[in-house]
Short mmCIF file of C-alpha atoms in Angstrom, two decimals:
data_model
loop_
_atom_site.label_atom_id
_atom_site.label_comp_id
_atom_site.label_asym_id
_atom_site.label_seq_id
_atom_site.Cartn_x
_atom_site.Cartn_y
_atom_site.Cartn_z
CA UNK A 1 -68.35 -78.61 28.12
CA UNK A 2 -69.43 -77.16 31.46
CA UNK A 3 -72.07 -78.99 33.47
CA UNK A 4 -75.57 -77.65 32.95
CA UNK A 5 -77.03 -75.78 35.91
CA UNK A 6 -80.50 -76.67 37.06
CA UNK A 7 -83.14 -74.80 38.98
CA UNK A 8 -82.48 -77.09 41.94
CA UNK A 9 -78.91 -75.95 42.35
CA UNK A 10 -75.98 -74.38 40.64
CA UNK A 11 -73.00 -75.59 38.76
CA UNK A 12 -69.99 -74.53 40.79
CA UNK A 13 -67.07 -73.87 38.53
CA UNK A 14 -64.24 -71.45 37.83
CA UNK A 15 -64.01 -68.71 35.23
CA UNK A 16 -61.86 -69.90 32.32
CA UNK A 17 -60.30 -66.42 32.01
CA UNK A 18 -59.57 -65.36 35.59
CA UNK A 19 -60.13 -68.60 37.60
CA UNK A 20 -62.58 -66.90 40.00
CA UNK A 21 -65.08 -69.27 41.68
CA UNK A 22 -68.48 -69.00 39.98
CA UNK A 23 -72.07 -70.06 40.58
CA UNK A 24 -74.19 -70.61 37.45
CA UNK A 25 -77.95 -71.20 37.60
CA UNK A 26 -81.18 -70.61 35.73
CA UNK A 27 -83.15 -68.01 37.74
CA UNK A 28 -86.90 -67.53 37.33
CA UNK A 29 -89.78 -69.76 36.33
CA UNK A 30 -91.49 -68.23 33.28
CA UNK A 31 -88.73 -66.30 31.52
CA UNK A 32 -85.64 -67.66 33.24
CA UNK A 33 -82.23 -66.06 32.92
CA UNK A 34 -78.96 -67.97 32.96
CA UNK A 35 -77.01 -66.20 35.69
CA UNK A 36 -73.28 -66.52 36.39
CA UNK A 37 -72.22 -64.91 39.64
CA UNK A 38 -69.07 -64.57 41.66
CA UNK A 39 -69.03 -67.11 44.45
CA UNK A 40 -67.85 -64.57 47.04
CA UNK A 41 -70.56 -62.95 49.21
CA UNK A 42 -70.64 -59.13 49.28
CA UNK A 43 -71.07 -56.73 52.18
CA UNK A 44 -73.81 -54.07 51.82
CA UNK A 45 -71.13 -51.50 50.94
CA UNK A 46 -69.64 -53.77 48.26
CA UNK A 47 -73.14 -54.38 46.88
CA UNK A 48 -73.74 -50.64 46.47
CA UNK A 49 -70.38 -50.23 44.70
CA UNK A 50 -70.91 -53.22 42.37
CA UNK A 51 -74.55 -52.56 41.41
CA UNK A 52 -75.10 -50.93 38.01
CA UNK A 53 -78.04 -51.05 35.57
CA UNK A 54 -76.30 -53.95 33.81
CA UNK A 55 -74.85 -55.69 36.88
CA UNK A 56 -77.34 -57.11 39.34
CA UNK A 57 -77.07 -58.34 42.91
CA UNK A 58 -78.60 -61.75 43.69
CA UNK A 59 -79.71 -63.36 46.96
CA UNK A 60 -78.09 -66.77 47.46
CA UNK A 61 -80.62 -68.66 49.56
CA UNK A 62 -79.43 -71.82 51.22
CA UNK A 63 -79.99 -73.97 54.25
CA UNK A 64 -78.62 -77.21 55.57
CA UNK A 65 -81.57 -79.00 53.87
CA UNK A 66 -81.41 -77.43 50.39
CA UNK A 67 -78.85 -76.65 47.72
CA UNK A 68 -77.93 -72.96 47.28
CA UNK A 69 -80.40 -71.14 45.01
CA UNK A 70 -80.07 -67.71 43.42
CA UNK A 71 -83.16 -65.49 43.60
CA UNK A 72 -84.05 -62.01 42.39
CA UNK A 73 -83.64 -59.09 44.77
CA UNK A 74 -86.80 -56.99 44.48
CA UNK A 75 -87.49 -53.58 45.99
CA UNK A 76 -89.33 -55.41 48.80
CA UNK A 77 -86.29 -57.56 49.64
CA UNK A 78 -85.63 -57.26 53.40
CA UNK A 79 -82.67 -55.06 54.31
CA UNK A 80 -81.68 -57.51 57.05
CA UNK A 81 -81.80 -60.60 54.81
CA UNK A 82 -79.76 -63.40 56.46
CA UNK A 83 -78.61 -64.91 53.15
CA UNK A 84 -75.43 -64.14 51.22
CA UNK A 85 -75.68 -61.68 48.33
CA UNK A 86 -73.54 -62.08 45.21
CA UNK A 87 -73.16 -60.17 41.94
CA UNK A 88 -72.91 -60.99 38.25
CA UNK A 89 -69.39 -62.07 37.37
CA UNK A 90 -67.09 -59.68 35.52
CA UNK A 91 -63.45 -60.56 35.02
CA UNK A 92 -61.03 -58.03 36.52
CA UNK A 93 -59.05 -55.94 34.02
CA UNK A 94 -56.14 -57.85 32.57
CA UNK A 95 -52.65 -56.92 33.60
CA UNK A 96 -50.90 -55.01 30.82
CA UNK A 97 -48.24 -57.10 29.19
CA UNK A 98 -45.16 -55.92 27.42
CA UNK A 99 -44.13 -57.30 24.10
CA UNK A 100 -40.43 -56.68 24.64
#
C-alpha cells in the first residue's frame, strides 16, 4: 500500500505502470482533491500543450523551510510565478507489442 499523502507534504513515489516520478497530495481545505502529478516541472509552452479541461496544471510551492506543496492555479496566478508548475499524471501510450 502506498504511503498516504498529507496536506503538509506529498508522497513521492513512482507510477506502477510507467515508473514516472510522481507527487501525490491532498489539495484544498474544504473539498480537497487527491492529486497525483508528474514530478517533472513544465515550461510555459509545455503547460499550454498539456492543459485540457480534464488535465490541470498545479503550482508546486516550496522553500528551504517547507516541504513542497501543490496549490491551485487560479486566473489571478502571477504569470512570473517563481515556483515549478506540474501537471496531472497520465501514463504515456504503451508500446504496441506483437504476439508472434
